[in-house]
Amino acid sequence: MCGISGVAGLTDVSHILLASIKSLEYRGYDSCGMAILAQRRIEIRKDVGTVDEVIQRQRLYEVHGLLGIAHTRWATHGGVTSVNAHPHRSSDGAFAVVHNGIISNYRQLRGELEELGYVFSSETDSEVIPHLLHFYYRREQDVERALQCCLARLEGSYAFALLTTHEPERLYCAKLQSPLILGIGSNQNFIGSDFNAFIAYTRSAVVLDDHEYAVLTNDSYRIINALTSLPIRKNLMHIAWDPEQAQKGGYPHYMLKEVFEQPQTVSKVLAIERGELEKLARSLFDAGRAYFIGAGTTYYAALFGQYQLAELAQLFVPAISSDEFKFGALVDAETLVVAISQSGETYDTLEALRFAREHGAHTAAIVNVQGSSMTRLVDQVIMQGSGPEICVVSTKSALAQMLILTRLALVAGLLRGTLSAVQYDEREAELRLLPAVIQRILNEKSGFINTIARRHCHVNDWLYLGRGIYYAVAMESALKMKEVAYLHAEGMPGGFLKHGTLALIGEGVNTIVFTPPRAQRELHDLSLGSTEEVKARGGYLIGIHFDAEPSLYQDQVQLPEMPAILGPFAQLVVGQLLAYFAATALKRNVDKPRSLAKSVTVA
Ligand code: G6P
C-alpha cells in the first residue's frame, strides 16, 4: 500500500531517501513526502503527485541532513491532498511520522486528543501517532517510553517510522500487521516497507515481527518486544535478489521487462527441488480437504492450480478468492490452505490464513518475497524465486506460480498413481521446453500482437473466453487488460456465454477466444463452438490458437505447435502482451496504473 523508508547515516542521507521512496513507489503513488532532521530541527516537504513530480515541485533535493524518513502514499483515510500526505508532525514540530496501515481506533484517539486541545491538520488516521507521541513524551520525558505508551494505545495495523528533535541521532520504527524491514549497512542503517527501499545499499536485512519496535542509529540497531519491553535478538537475513534486477535495464517499462524475463523465471521454477513439491503434495493427501487461495492475479493462479490438480492428479482442491474465504469455506483441523502470493503481504490472503490457523488448519504458501509476513505465518513455504517484480500488475510472478502448481500436480499425480513414471517424465521434459517456447513467442509475436492491440485499443468492452484451464488463462488475461489498459474486459468460461452474456454480442464488443491445441480435442471443439456462437451474432472475434482456423476469426495470433501442457502458458504470455501494448497505445501509466497498488495491505 504505502511505502515507508528511513535512513540514518554518517553523511547526508537525502539523496538515498529520495532514491529509496522512488524504489517503493509501486506500493502507492498518489502523494509523497519526506522529513529530514538537521540542526535539531525537522524539515518536512510533501505534496500530491508522483515522487518525481514532488521532488521537483517541492525541491526535496534542497533538504540535507544525517537522518530522514520518507513516504509514498496510497490514500485510505483522507483524500489525496498535500495536507494528508505524510510525514505528519506533532504540533510542536518535535516528532515526525510516516505510517503504512490503518489505525482502526483513530476516531476515538483523535477525539481524546482533541479534548486535550490537540489540533489536527489532516483527515488521516496516521496523524494521531505524532500527537500521541507528543502527549506521552510530555508525561514520560523519554522518547522510548513515549513510544511504548503510544503503541499500547494503537489498534489496527501499522508500520511506522519516526524521528524526533529530542534524540537527533535516532530513528524509531514499529510494526503490527503491516510489513517492516531493517537494512543493516556499514555506517548507515535503513528502514523500509520492503527490500527495494535499500537493496541498492545493503543486502543484509532484519525482518520485524508484530509487536516489535526498533531503534536505529547509523552504526547500531536494537529490537524490542513492545509487549514485554524486552530486547530481542534476531538473525540477519541475506537478501538473495540482485539489485540489478530491480532496474529497468533499457526497457521502457518494468512490465515489459518482466514479461521478457519469463524464460529465466521459468528456469528458476524448473530448478525447484522435486522433494519440496512432494512435501506439499503429501500435505494435500493428508488433508481432509484443501483449498488454494489468492487475491487478484493470484486467485487466477489458484484457479489454474485447481484445474491442474484435477486433471493430472484427480484431486479436487478448489480455488477461493482470499477475501471470500472466511464466508465460503469450511475449515477445521483436517484442512490444508495453500496461499499464493507474490508479495507475501496481501491483507486479504494473510487474514484468510490467520482465520484458517485459528480453526486449527494446516497452512502452506507459494510466495515470491523472501522474509515476507506470509513466509513466516505458514507451516510450509515454496519460494518461487522470480526476483523483484516492480510493475504493479503481476506477470512473471503469476506465470511462475502457475508453473509451480503444474509441477505440484504432476508430482501429486505420480505419487497417487494417476500418472505413470513414464508419463511424469514426459510431462516434466515438456515443461523444460517452456523457456524456449516463451522466448520464441516474445521474439516472433510481439510486433504482431502490438499491431492488434493498437488496432483495437479504442474498443471499450471485451469478452475473454476460455474452457478448462484456459478459463483461468482468460480470467487472468482479462484482469491484465482491466488493470493496465483500463478497458472493460470480462473473462468467463466459453460455455457460460450462452447463459446470458451472449446478449451483449454485437457492435462495440470484441471477443477473444483462447482456443486450446487440437490435441485437447474436447476443449478445442467446445471452444470452436463458443466462437461460432459469437460469429453467428456478428461479434468481432480475435482468436489465440495453435492450429490454422483463419476463417473463424477477424484477427488472430497463431502460436507454434507445442505440447499441450505448454499451451496455457503460451497463451498467458499473449494475454500479457496484448494488455501491455493496448496500455501503451492508450498512453496509460503502465507500471503504476491508476488506483492500484502492488501489495494491498489493508482490508
Ligand atoms: C493487488 C494487486 C494485484 C495482485 C494482488 C495480489 O490487488 O493490484 O495485481 O494480483 O494484489 O497480490 P499478491 O502480492 O498477494 O500476489
Coordinates of C-alpha atoms and ligand atoms in Angstrom, one line a residue:
M1 CA 0.0 0.0 0.0
C2 CA 2.0 2.9 1.2
G3 CA 5.8 2.7 1.1
I4 CA 7.9 4.0 4.0
S5 CA 11.6 4.4 4.3
G6 CA 14.1 5.8 6.8
V7 CA 17.8 6.3 6.8
A8 CA 20.4 7.1 9.5
G9 CA 23.8 7.9 8.0
L10 CA 27.2 9.5 8.7
T11 CA 26.8 11.8 5.8
D12 CA 23.9 13.5 4.1
V13 CA 21.1 10.9 3.5
S14 CA 18.6 12.9 1.5
H15 CA 19.6 11.5 -2.0
I16 CA 19.4 8.0 -0.5
L17 CA 16.0 8.7 0.9
L18 CA 14.7 10.0 -2.4
A19 CA 16.1 7.0 -4.3
S20 CA 14.5 4.8 -1.6
I21 CA 10.9 6.1 -1.9
K22 CA 11.3 6.1 -5.7
S23 CA 12.0 2.4 -5.5
L24 CA 9.0 1.9 -3.3
E25 CA 6.7 4.0 -5.5
Y26 CA 4.9 0.9 -6.8
R27 CA 3.4 0.5 -3.2
G28 CA 1.5 3.7 -3.6
Y29 CA 1.8 6.8 -5.7
D30 CA -0.8 9.5 -5.1
S31 CA 1.4 11.7 -3.0
C32 CA 4.7 11.6 -1.2
G33 CA 7.0 13.5 1.2
M34 CA 10.0 13.4 3.5
A35 CA 11.2 14.7 6.8
I36 CA 14.9 15.4 7.4
L37 CA 16.4 16.2 10.8
A38 CA 19.3 18.7 10.8
Q39 CA 20.4 21.2 13.5
R40 CA 17.8 19.9 15.9
R41 CA 15.0 20.9 13.5
I42 CA 12.8 18.7 11.4
E43 CA 12.1 20.0 7.9
I44 CA 9.1 18.4 6.2
R45 CA 8.3 18.7 2.5
K46 CA 5.4 16.9 0.9
D47 CA 2.8 17.2 -1.9
V48 CA 0.4 15.4 -4.2
G49 CA 1.9 13.6 -7.2
T50 CA 4.4 11.1 -8.2
V51 CA 7.8 11.0 -6.4
D52 CA 9.5 12.8 -9.4
E53 CA 6.8 15.5 -9.5
V54 CA 7.0 16.1 -5.8
I55 CA 10.8 16.1 -5.8
Q56 CA 10.8 18.9 -8.5
R57 CA 7.8 20.9 -7.2
Q58 CA 8.9 20.9 -3.6
R59 CA 12.6 20.8 -4.3
L60 CA 13.1 17.9 -2.0
Y61 CA 16.8 17.8 -3.1
E62 CA 17.5 21.0 -1.3
V63 CA 17.0 19.5 2.2
H64 CA 20.0 17.9 3.8
G65 CA 20.7 16.0 7.0
L66 CA 22.0 12.8 8.5
L67 CA 18.6 11.4 9.5
G68 CA 15.4 11.2 7.5
I69 CA 12.2 9.4 6.8
A70 CA 10.0 9.3 3.7
H71 CA 6.7 8.1 2.4
T72 CA 4.8 7.3 -0.8
R73 CA 1.1 7.2 -0.3
W74 CA -1.9 5.2 -1.5
A75 CA -4.8 7.0 0.2
T76 CA -7.1 5.1 2.5
H77 CA -8.3 7.6 5.2
G78 CA -8.5 11.2 3.9
G79 CA -8.4 12.4 0.3
V80 CA -5.4 12.8 -1.9
T81 CA -4.2 16.2 -0.7
S82 CA -0.9 17.8 0.3
V83 CA -2.1 18.1 3.9
N84 CA -3.0 14.4 4.1
A85 CA 0.4 13.4 2.6
H86 CA 3.0 12.0 5.0
P87 CA 5.1 12.8 7.1
H88 CA 2.8 14.1 9.8
R89 CA 4.1 16.1 12.7
S90 CA 3.3 16.9 16.3
S91 CA 2.0 20.4 16.9
D92 CA 5.4 21.5 18.4
G93 CA 7.3 20.0 15.4
A94 CA 9.3 17.7 17.7
F95 CA 8.0 14.4 16.2
A96 CA 7.5 13.5 12.5
V97 CA 5.9 10.2 11.5
V98 CA 5.4 8.2 8.3
H99 CA 2.8 5.4 8.5
N100 CA 1.5 2.5 6.5
G101 CA -1.6 0.7 7.6
I102 CA -4.9 1.7 9.3
I103 CA -5.2 2.7 12.9
S104 CA -8.7 1.3 13.4
N105 CA -9.4 3.2 16.7
Y106 CA -8.2 6.5 15.4
R107 CA -11.6 8.2 15.8
Q108 CA -11.6 7.5 19.5
L109 CA -7.9 8.6 19.9
R110 CA -8.5 11.7 17.9
G111 CA -11.5 12.6 20.0
E112 CA -9.5 12.2 23.2
L113 CA -6.6 14.2 21.9
E114 CA -8.8 17.0 20.6
E115 CA -10.4 17.2 24.0
L116 CA -7.0 17.8 25.4
G117 CA -6.5 20.6 23.0
Y118 CA -4.6 18.9 20.2
V119 CA -5.3 20.4 16.8
F120 CA -5.3 18.1 13.8
S121 CA -4.3 19.4 10.4
S122 CA -5.2 16.3 8.2
E123 CA -8.1 13.9 7.8
T124 CA -5.8 10.9 8.2
D125 CA -5.8 8.2 10.8
S126 CA -2.0 8.4 10.9
E127 CA -1.9 11.9 12.5
V128 CA -2.9 10.5 15.8
I129 CA 0.6 9.0 16.1
P130 CA 2.7 12.2 16.4
H131 CA 0.2 13.8 18.7
L132 CA 0.1 10.7 21.0
L133 CA 3.9 10.7 21.0
H134 CA 3.9 14.3 22.0
F135 CA 1.4 13.7 24.7
Y136 CA 3.3 10.8 26.2
Y137 CA 6.7 12.4 25.8
R138 CA 5.5 15.4 28.0
R139 CA 4.5 12.9 30.6
E140 CA 7.4 10.5 30.5
Q141 CA 10.2 12.8 29.4
D142 CA 11.7 9.9 27.4
V143 CA 11.2 9.1 23.7
E144 CA 11.3 5.3 24.1
R145 CA 8.8 5.3 27.0
A146 CA 6.6 7.6 25.0
L147 CA 6.7 5.2 22.0
Q148 CA 5.8 2.3 24.3
C149 CA 2.8 4.1 25.7
C150 CA 1.8 5.2 22.2
L151 CA 2.0 1.6 20.9
A152 CA -0.1 0.4 23.8
R153 CA -2.9 2.7 22.5
L154 CA -2.8 1.9 18.8
E155 CA -5.2 -0.7 17.3
G156 CA -5.4 -1.9 13.7
S157 CA -2.3 -2.2 11.5
Y158 CA 0.8 -0.2 11.3
A159 CA 4.3 0.1 10.1
F160 CA 5.6 3.5 11.0
A161 CA 8.9 5.3 11.3
L162 CA 9.6 8.4 13.3
L163 CA 12.3 10.9 14.0
T164 CA 12.3 13.4 16.8
T165 CA 14.3 16.5 17.7
H166 CA 14.6 15.1 21.3
E167 CA 17.0 12.4 20.0
P168 CA 18.6 13.7 16.8
E169 CA 20.8 10.6 16.2
R170 CA 18.0 8.0 16.4
L171 CA 15.3 6.6 14.1
Y172 CA 12.5 4.6 15.7
C173 CA 10.0 2.3 13.9
A174 CA 7.3 -0.1 15.0
K175 CA 5.2 -2.8 13.4
L176 CA 1.9 -4.5 13.7
Q177 CA 0.5 -6.4 10.7
S178 CA 2.0 -4.1 8.1
P179 CA 5.4 -5.2 6.8
L180 CA 8.6 -3.5 8.1
I181 CA 12.2 -4.4 7.5
L182 CA 15.5 -3.0 8.7
G183 CA 18.5 -2.8 6.3
I184 CA 21.8 -3.0 8.0
G185 CA 24.7 -1.3 6.2
S186 CA 28.1 0.0 7.1
N187 CA 27.8 3.4 8.7
Q188 CA 24.2 3.6 7.6
N189 CA 21.1 1.8 8.6
F190 CA 17.7 1.7 6.9
I191 CA 14.0 1.2 7.5
G192 CA 11.8 0.0 4.6
S193 CA 8.4 -1.4 3.8
D194 CA 10.3 -4.0 1.7
F195 CA 13.8 -4.8 0.5
N196 CA 13.5 -2.4 -2.5
A197 CA 13.8 0.5 -0.1
F198 CA 17.5 -0.2 0.5
I199 CA 18.7 -3.2 -1.7
A200 CA 20.9 -0.8 -3.7
Y201 CA 22.9 -0.1 -0.4
T202 CA 22.8 -3.3 1.6
R203 CA 21.6 -6.9 1.2
S204 CA 21.6 -7.6 5.0
A205 CA 18.2 -7.3 6.5
V206 CA 16.3 -8.0 9.7
V207 CA 12.6 -8.6 9.4
L208 CA 10.5 -7.2 12.2
D209 CA 7.6 -9.2 13.6
D210 CA 4.3 -7.9 15.0
H211 CA 4.5 -6.0 18.3
E212 CA 8.2 -5.2 17.8
Y213 CA 9.8 -1.8 17.5
A214 CA 13.4 -0.9 16.7
V215 CA 15.8 1.9 17.5
L216 CA 18.5 2.7 14.9
T217 CA 21.5 5.0 14.6
N218 CA 23.9 5.0 11.7
D219 CA 26.0 2.2 13.3
S220 CA 23.7 0.3 15.7
Y221 CA 20.2 -1.1 16.0
R222 CA 18.2 -2.8 18.7
I223 CA 14.9 -4.5 18.5
I224 CA 12.4 -4.6 21.4
N225 CA 9.2 -6.5 22.1
A226 CA 6.7 -3.8 22.6
L227 CA 4.5 -6.1 24.8
T228 CA 7.3 -7.1 27.3
S229 CA 9.8 -4.2 26.7
L230 CA 12.5 -6.9 26.5
P231 CA 15.2 -6.8 23.8
I232 CA 15.1 -9.3 21.0
R233 CA 18.0 -10.9 19.1
K234 CA 17.2 -11.6 15.5
N235 CA 19.3 -13.2 12.8
L236 CA 20.4 -11.1 9.8
M237 CA 18.9 -12.3 6.6
H238 CA 20.9 -12.1 3.3
I239 CA 18.6 -10.9 0.5
A240 CA 19.1 -13.2 -2.4
W241 CA 17.9 -10.7 -5.0
D242 CA 20.4 -9.0 -7.3
P243 CA 19.9 -5.2 -7.0
E244 CA 20.4 -5.0 -10.8
Q245 CA 17.2 -7.0 -11.3
A246 CA 15.3 -4.1 -9.7
Q247 CA 16.4 -1.8 -12.5
K248 CA 14.5 -1.2 -15.8
G249 CA 17.6 -2.2 -17.8
G250 CA 16.8 -0.4 -21.0
Y251 CA 13.1 -1.4 -21.2
P252 CA 10.5 1.4 -21.4
H253 CA 8.5 -0.2 -18.6
Y254 CA 9.1 -2.7 -15.8
M255 CA 6.0 -4.6 -17.1
L256 CA 7.7 -5.3 -20.5
K257 CA 11.0 -6.1 -18.8
E258 CA 9.2 -8.6 -16.5
V259 CA 7.3 -10.2 -19.4
F260 CA 10.6 -10.6 -21.2
E261 CA 12.3 -12.1 -18.1
Q262 CA 9.9 -15.0 -18.2
P263 CA 12.2 -17.6 -19.8
Q264 CA 14.5 -17.1 -16.8
T265 CA 11.6 -17.1 -14.4
V266 CA 10.5 -20.5 -15.8
S267 CA 14.1 -21.9 -15.4
K268 CA 14.1 -20.9 -11.8
V269 CA 10.8 -22.8 -11.2
L270 CA 12.1 -25.8 -13.0
A271 CA 15.1 -25.8 -10.7
I272 CA 12.8 -26.1 -7.6
E273 CA 13.7 -29.5 -6.0
R274 CA 11.1 -32.2 -6.6
G275 CA 11.3 -33.0 -2.8
E276 CA 9.8 -29.6 -2.0
L277 CA 6.8 -30.3 -4.2
E278 CA 6.4 -33.8 -2.9
K279 CA 6.2 -32.5 0.6
L280 CA 3.4 -30.2 -0.3
A281 CA 1.7 -32.9 -2.3
R282 CA 1.8 -35.2 0.7
S283 CA 0.2 -32.5 2.8
L284 CA -2.6 -32.3 0.2
F285 CA -3.1 -36.0 0.5
D286 CA -3.1 -35.9 4.3
A287 CA -5.7 -33.2 4.5
G288 CA -9.4 -33.9 4.8
R289 CA -10.0 -31.0 2.5
A290 CA -7.7 -28.5 0.9
Y291 CA -8.1 -25.1 -0.8
F292 CA -6.0 -22.8 -2.9
I293 CA -6.4 -19.1 -2.1
G294 CA -5.1 -15.9 -3.7
A295 CA -6.2 -12.3 -4.5
G296 CA -6.5 -10.7 -7.9
T297 CA -4.0 -12.4 -10.2
T298 CA -3.0 -15.0 -7.6
Y299 CA -6.6 -16.0 -7.3
Y300 CA -6.4 -16.9 -11.0
A301 CA -3.2 -18.7 -10.4
A302 CA -5.1 -20.6 -7.7
L303 CA -7.8 -21.4 -10.2
F304 CA -5.2 -22.6 -12.6
G305 CA -3.9 -24.9 -9.9
Q306 CA -7.4 -26.3 -9.3
Y307 CA -7.7 -27.4 -12.9
Q308 CA -4.2 -28.9 -13.0
L309 CA -4.7 -30.9 -9.8
A310 CA -8.0 -32.2 -11.0
E311 CA -6.7 -33.2 -14.4
L312 CA -3.2 -34.5 -13.5
A313 CA -3.7 -35.9 -10.0
Q314 CA -7.5 -36.3 -9.8
L315 CA -7.5 -34.2 -6.7
F316 CA -10.2 -31.6 -6.0
V317 CA -8.6 -28.5 -4.5
P318 CA -11.0 -25.6 -5.0
A319 CA -9.7 -22.1 -5.5
I320 CA -11.3 -19.4 -3.4
S321 CA -10.6 -15.7 -3.6
S322 CA -8.9 -14.8 -0.3
D323 CA -11.4 -12.1 0.6
E324 CA -14.3 -14.5 0.4
F325 CA -12.5 -17.4 2.1
K326 CA -14.0 -16.9 5.6
F327 CA -17.5 -16.8 4.2
G328 CA -17.4 -19.6 1.6
A329 CA -15.0 -22.3 3.0
L330 CA -15.3 -24.9 5.7
V331 CA -12.2 -25.0 7.9
D332 CA -11.2 -27.4 10.6
A333 CA -8.1 -29.1 11.9
E334 CA -8.2 -31.5 8.9
T335 CA -8.0 -28.7 6.4
L336 CA -5.0 -27.5 4.4
V337 CA -5.0 -24.0 3.0
V338 CA -2.4 -23.2 0.3
A339 CA -2.0 -19.5 -0.3
I340 CA -0.4 -18.0 -3.4
S341 CA 1.1 -14.5 -3.2
Q342 CA 3.8 -12.6 -5.0
S343 CA 4.4 -10.1 -2.1
G344 CA 3.5 -12.4 0.8
E345 CA 1.9 -9.3 2.3
T346 CA -1.6 -9.1 0.9
Y347 CA -4.0 -8.4 3.7
D348 CA -6.9 -10.5 2.4
T349 CA -4.7 -13.5 2.0
L350 CA -3.0 -13.1 5.3
E351 CA -6.4 -12.7 7.0
A352 CA -7.7 -15.9 5.4
L353 CA -4.6 -17.8 6.6
R354 CA -5.0 -16.4 10.1
F355 CA -8.6 -17.5 10.1
A356 CA -7.6 -20.9 8.9
R357 CA -4.9 -21.2 11.6
E358 CA -7.4 -20.1 14.3
H359 CA -9.5 -23.1 13.2
G360 CA -6.6 -25.4 13.6
A361 CA -5.9 -25.8 9.8
H362 CA -2.5 -26.5 8.4
T363 CA -1.2 -23.8 6.1
A364 CA 1.2 -23.5 3.2
A365 CA 2.2 -20.8 0.7
I366 CA 3.8 -20.2 -2.6
V367 CA 5.5 -16.8 -2.3
N368 CA 8.0 -14.7 -4.2
V369 CA 9.2 -12.3 -1.5
Q370 CA 11.7 -13.7 1.0
G371 CA 11.1 -12.9 4.6
S372 CA 7.6 -11.6 3.9
S373 CA 4.8 -12.0 6.5
M374 CA 3.3 -15.0 4.8
T375 CA 6.5 -16.9 4.7
R376 CA 6.6 -16.6 8.5
L377 CA 3.0 -17.3 9.1
V378 CA 2.5 -20.6 7.4
D379 CA 3.7 -24.1 8.2
Q380 CA 5.2 -24.8 4.8
V381 CA 6.6 -22.5 2.1
I382 CA 7.7 -22.8 -1.5
M383 CA 9.7 -19.8 -2.7
Q384 CA 9.1 -19.2 -6.3
G385 CA 12.4 -17.3 -6.9
S386 CA 11.1 -15.0 -9.6
G387 CA 13.2 -12.0 -8.4
P388 CA 11.9 -8.5 -7.9
E389 CA 8.6 -7.7 -9.7
I390 CA 8.3 -4.0 -9.7
C391 CA 5.4 -3.3 -12.1
V392 CA 2.2 -3.2 -10.1
V393 CA 0.5 -5.8 -12.3
S394 CA 1.9 -9.3 -11.9
T395 CA 3.2 -11.1 -15.0
K396 CA 6.4 -13.2 -14.5
S397 CA 5.4 -14.0 -10.9
A398 CA 1.9 -15.2 -11.9
L399 CA 3.4 -17.4 -14.6
A400 CA 5.9 -18.9 -12.2
Q401 CA 3.1 -19.7 -9.7
M402 CA 1.1 -21.4 -12.4
L403 CA 4.1 -23.5 -13.3
I404 CA 4.8 -24.4 -9.7
L405 CA 1.2 -25.6 -9.4
T406 CA 1.6 -27.6 -12.6
R407 CA 4.7 -29.3 -11.3
L408 CA 2.9 -29.9 -8.0
A409 CA 0.0 -31.5 -9.9
L410 CA 2.5 -33.7 -11.8
V411 CA 4.2 -34.8 -8.6
A412 CA 0.9 -35.4 -6.9
G413 CA -0.2 -37.4 -9.9
L414 CA 2.9 -39.5 -9.8
L415 CA 2.6 -40.2 -6.1
R416 CA -1.1 -41.1 -6.4
G417 CA -0.6 -43.2 -9.5
T418 CA -2.8 -41.2 -11.8
L419 CA 0.4 -40.7 -13.8
S420 CA 2.9 -43.4 -14.6
A421 CA 6.6 -42.7 -14.1
V422 CA 6.9 -42.5 -17.9
Q423 CA 4.1 -40.0 -18.2
Y424 CA 5.5 -37.9 -15.4
D425 CA 9.0 -37.9 -17.0
E426 CA 7.5 -37.0 -20.4
R427 CA 5.4 -34.0 -18.9
E428 CA 8.4 -32.8 -17.0
A429 CA 10.6 -33.0 -20.1
E430 CA 7.9 -31.0 -22.0
L431 CA 8.0 -28.3 -19.3
R432 CA 11.7 -27.9 -19.9
L433 CA 10.9 -26.7 -23.4
L434 CA 8.9 -23.8 -21.9
P435 CA 11.7 -21.2 -21.7
A436 CA 12.5 -21.6 -25.4
V437 CA 8.8 -21.6 -26.3
I438 CA 8.2 -18.3 -24.4
Q439 CA 11.3 -16.8 -25.9
R440 CA 10.1 -17.6 -29.4
I441 CA 6.7 -16.0 -28.7
L442 CA 8.4 -12.9 -27.4
N443 CA 10.7 -12.7 -30.4
E444 CA 8.3 -13.6 -33.1
K445 CA 4.8 -12.5 -31.9
S446 CA 5.4 -9.2 -30.0
G447 CA 5.3 -7.0 -33.1
F448 CA 2.2 -8.7 -34.4
I449 CA 0.4 -8.5 -31.0
N450 CA 1.3 -4.9 -30.8
T451 CA -0.4 -4.3 -34.2
I452 CA -3.6 -6.0 -33.0
A453 CA -3.6 -4.1 -29.7
R454 CA -3.2 -0.7 -31.5
R455 CA -5.9 -1.5 -33.9
H456 CA -8.4 -2.4 -31.2
C457 CA -7.4 -0.4 -28.1
H458 CA -10.3 2.0 -28.6
V459 CA -12.8 -0.8 -28.1
N460 CA -14.1 -0.4 -24.5
D461 CA -15.7 -3.7 -24.0
W462 CA -14.0 -7.1 -24.3
L463 CA -15.0 -10.7 -23.6
Y464 CA -12.3 -13.2 -22.9
L465 CA -13.4 -16.8 -23.3
G466 CA -11.6 -20.0 -22.3
R467 CA -12.5 -23.5 -21.5
G468 CA -11.0 -25.8 -18.9
I469 CA -7.6 -24.5 -17.7
Y470 CA -7.9 -21.9 -20.5
Y471 CA -10.7 -20.4 -18.5
A472 CA -8.2 -19.4 -15.8
V473 CA -5.9 -18.0 -18.5
A474 CA -8.8 -16.0 -19.9
M475 CA -9.7 -14.6 -16.5
E476 CA -6.1 -13.6 -15.8
S477 CA -5.7 -12.1 -19.2
A478 CA -8.9 -10.1 -18.8
L479 CA -7.7 -8.8 -15.5
K480 CA -4.4 -7.7 -17.1
M481 CA -6.4 -5.7 -19.7
K482 CA -8.5 -4.0 -16.9
E483 CA -5.6 -3.2 -14.7
V484 CA -3.2 -1.8 -17.2
A485 CA -5.3 -0.6 -20.1
Y486 CA -8.4 0.5 -18.1
L487 CA -10.6 -1.4 -20.6
H488 CA -13.6 -3.3 -19.5
A489 CA -12.6 -6.9 -20.1
E490 CA -14.7 -9.7 -18.7
G491 CA -13.3 -13.2 -18.6
M492 CA -15.7 -16.2 -18.5
P493 CA -15.9 -19.9 -19.4
G494 CA -16.8 -20.3 -23.0
G495 CA -19.8 -22.4 -22.0
F496 CA -21.1 -19.7 -19.8
L497 CA -21.5 -17.2 -22.6
K498 CA -24.8 -18.6 -23.9
H499 CA -26.4 -18.3 -20.5
G500 CA -26.8 -14.6 -20.6
T501 CA -23.8 -12.7 -21.8
L502 CA -24.5 -13.6 -25.4
A503 CA -27.0 -10.7 -25.3
L504 CA -24.1 -8.3 -25.3
I505 CA -22.5 -9.6 -28.5
G506 CA -22.7 -7.1 -31.3
E507 CA -21.1 -3.8 -32.4
G508 CA -18.6 -2.4 -29.9
V509 CA -17.8 -5.7 -28.1
N510 CA -14.6 -7.6 -29.0
T511 CA -14.3 -11.2 -28.1
I512 CA -11.0 -13.0 -27.5
V513 CA -11.1 -16.8 -27.6
F514 CA -8.3 -18.7 -26.0
T515 CA -8.5 -21.9 -28.1
P516 CA -6.6 -25.0 -26.9
P517 CA -4.5 -27.1 -29.3
R518 CA -6.3 -29.6 -31.4
A519 CA -4.7 -32.4 -29.4
Q520 CA -7.0 -31.4 -26.5
R521 CA -9.9 -32.5 -28.7
E522 CA -12.9 -31.9 -26.3
L523 CA -11.7 -28.5 -25.1
H524 CA -10.7 -27.5 -28.6
D525 CA -14.1 -28.3 -30.1
L526 CA -16.0 -26.7 -27.3
S527 CA -14.0 -23.5 -27.8
L528 CA -14.8 -23.5 -31.5
G529 CA -18.5 -23.9 -30.5
S530 CA -18.3 -20.7 -28.4
T531 CA -16.5 -19.0 -31.3
E532 CA -19.3 -19.9 -33.7
E533 CA -21.9 -18.6 -31.2
V534 CA -20.2 -15.2 -31.3
K535 CA -19.7 -15.3 -35.0
A536 CA -23.3 -16.0 -35.7
R537 CA -24.3 -12.9 -33.8
G538 CA -21.9 -10.7 -35.7
G539 CA -19.4 -10.3 -32.9
Y540 CA -15.8 -9.3 -33.6
L541 CA -13.5 -12.2 -32.9
I542 CA -9.8 -12.4 -32.1
G543 CA -8.5 -15.9 -31.8
I544 CA -5.4 -17.0 -29.9
H545 CA -4.8 -20.5 -31.2
F546 CA -2.4 -23.2 -32.3
D547 CA -3.9 -24.6 -35.4
A548 CA -4.8 -22.6 -38.5
E549 CA -8.5 -21.7 -38.3
P550 CA -8.3 -18.5 -40.3
S551 CA -11.9 -18.3 -41.5
L552 CA -13.3 -18.2 -37.9
Y553 CA -11.6 -15.0 -36.7
Q554 CA -11.3 -11.5 -37.9
D555 CA -7.9 -11.2 -36.1
Q556 CA -5.7 -13.9 -34.7
V557 CA -2.5 -14.8 -33.0
Q558 CA -1.4 -18.2 -34.2
L559 CA 1.1 -19.9 -31.9
P560 CA 3.6 -22.5 -32.9
E561 CA 2.8 -26.2 -32.3
M562 CA 3.8 -27.3 -28.8
P563 CA 3.0 -30.0 -26.3
A564 CA -0.5 -29.4 -24.8
I565 CA 0.8 -28.8 -21.3
L566 CA 2.6 -25.7 -22.5
G567 CA -0.4 -24.2 -24.3
P568 CA -1.9 -22.2 -21.3
F569 CA 1.5 -20.7 -20.5
A570 CA 2.0 -19.6 -24.1
Q571 CA -1.5 -18.0 -24.3
L572 CA -0.9 -16.3 -21.0
V573 CA 2.1 -14.5 -22.5
V574 CA 0.0 -13.4 -25.4
G575 CA -2.6 -12.0 -23.0
Q576 CA 0.1 -10.1 -21.1
L577 CA 1.5 -8.6 -24.3
L578 CA -2.0 -7.6 -25.6
A579 CA -2.7 -5.7 -22.4
Y580 CA 0.7 -4.1 -22.4
F581 CA 0.5 -2.9 -25.9
A582 CA -3.1 -1.7 -25.5
A583 CA -2.0 0.2 -22.5
T584 CA 1.0 1.9 -24.2
A585 CA -1.2 2.7 -27.2
L586 CA -3.6 4.4 -24.8
K587 CA -0.7 6.1 -23.0
R588 CA -1.6 4.6 -19.7
N589 CA 0.6 4.6 -16.7
V590 CA 1.7 1.1 -17.3
D591 CA 3.9 0.4 -14.2
K592 CA 1.6 2.2 -11.9
P593 CA -2.0 2.0 -13.1
R594 CA -4.4 4.5 -11.5
S595 CA -5.9 3.5 -8.2
L596 CA -3.9 0.3 -7.8
A597 CA -1.1 -0.7 -5.5
K598 CA 1.2 -3.7 -5.8
S599 CA 0.6 -5.1 -2.4
V600 CA -2.7 -4.3 -0.8
T601 CA -2.1 -4.5 2.9
V602 CA -5.5 -3.2 4.1
A603 CA -8.9 -4.8 4.3
Ligands
G6P1 C1 -3.2 -6.4 -5.6 C2 -2.6 -6.1 -6.9 C3 -2.8 -7.3 -7.9 C4 -2.3 -8.5 -7.2 C5 -2.9 -8.8 -5.9 C6 -2.3 -10.0 -5.1 O1 -4.6 -6.4 -5.7 O2 -3.1 -4.9 -7.5 O3 -2.2 -7.1 -9.1 O4 -2.5 -9.6 -8.1 O5 -2.7 -7.6 -5.1 O6 -1.0 -9.7 -4.7 P1 0.0 -10.7 -4.1 O7 1.2 -9.9 -3.7 O8 -0.7 -11.4 -2.9 O9 0.2 -11.7 -5.2

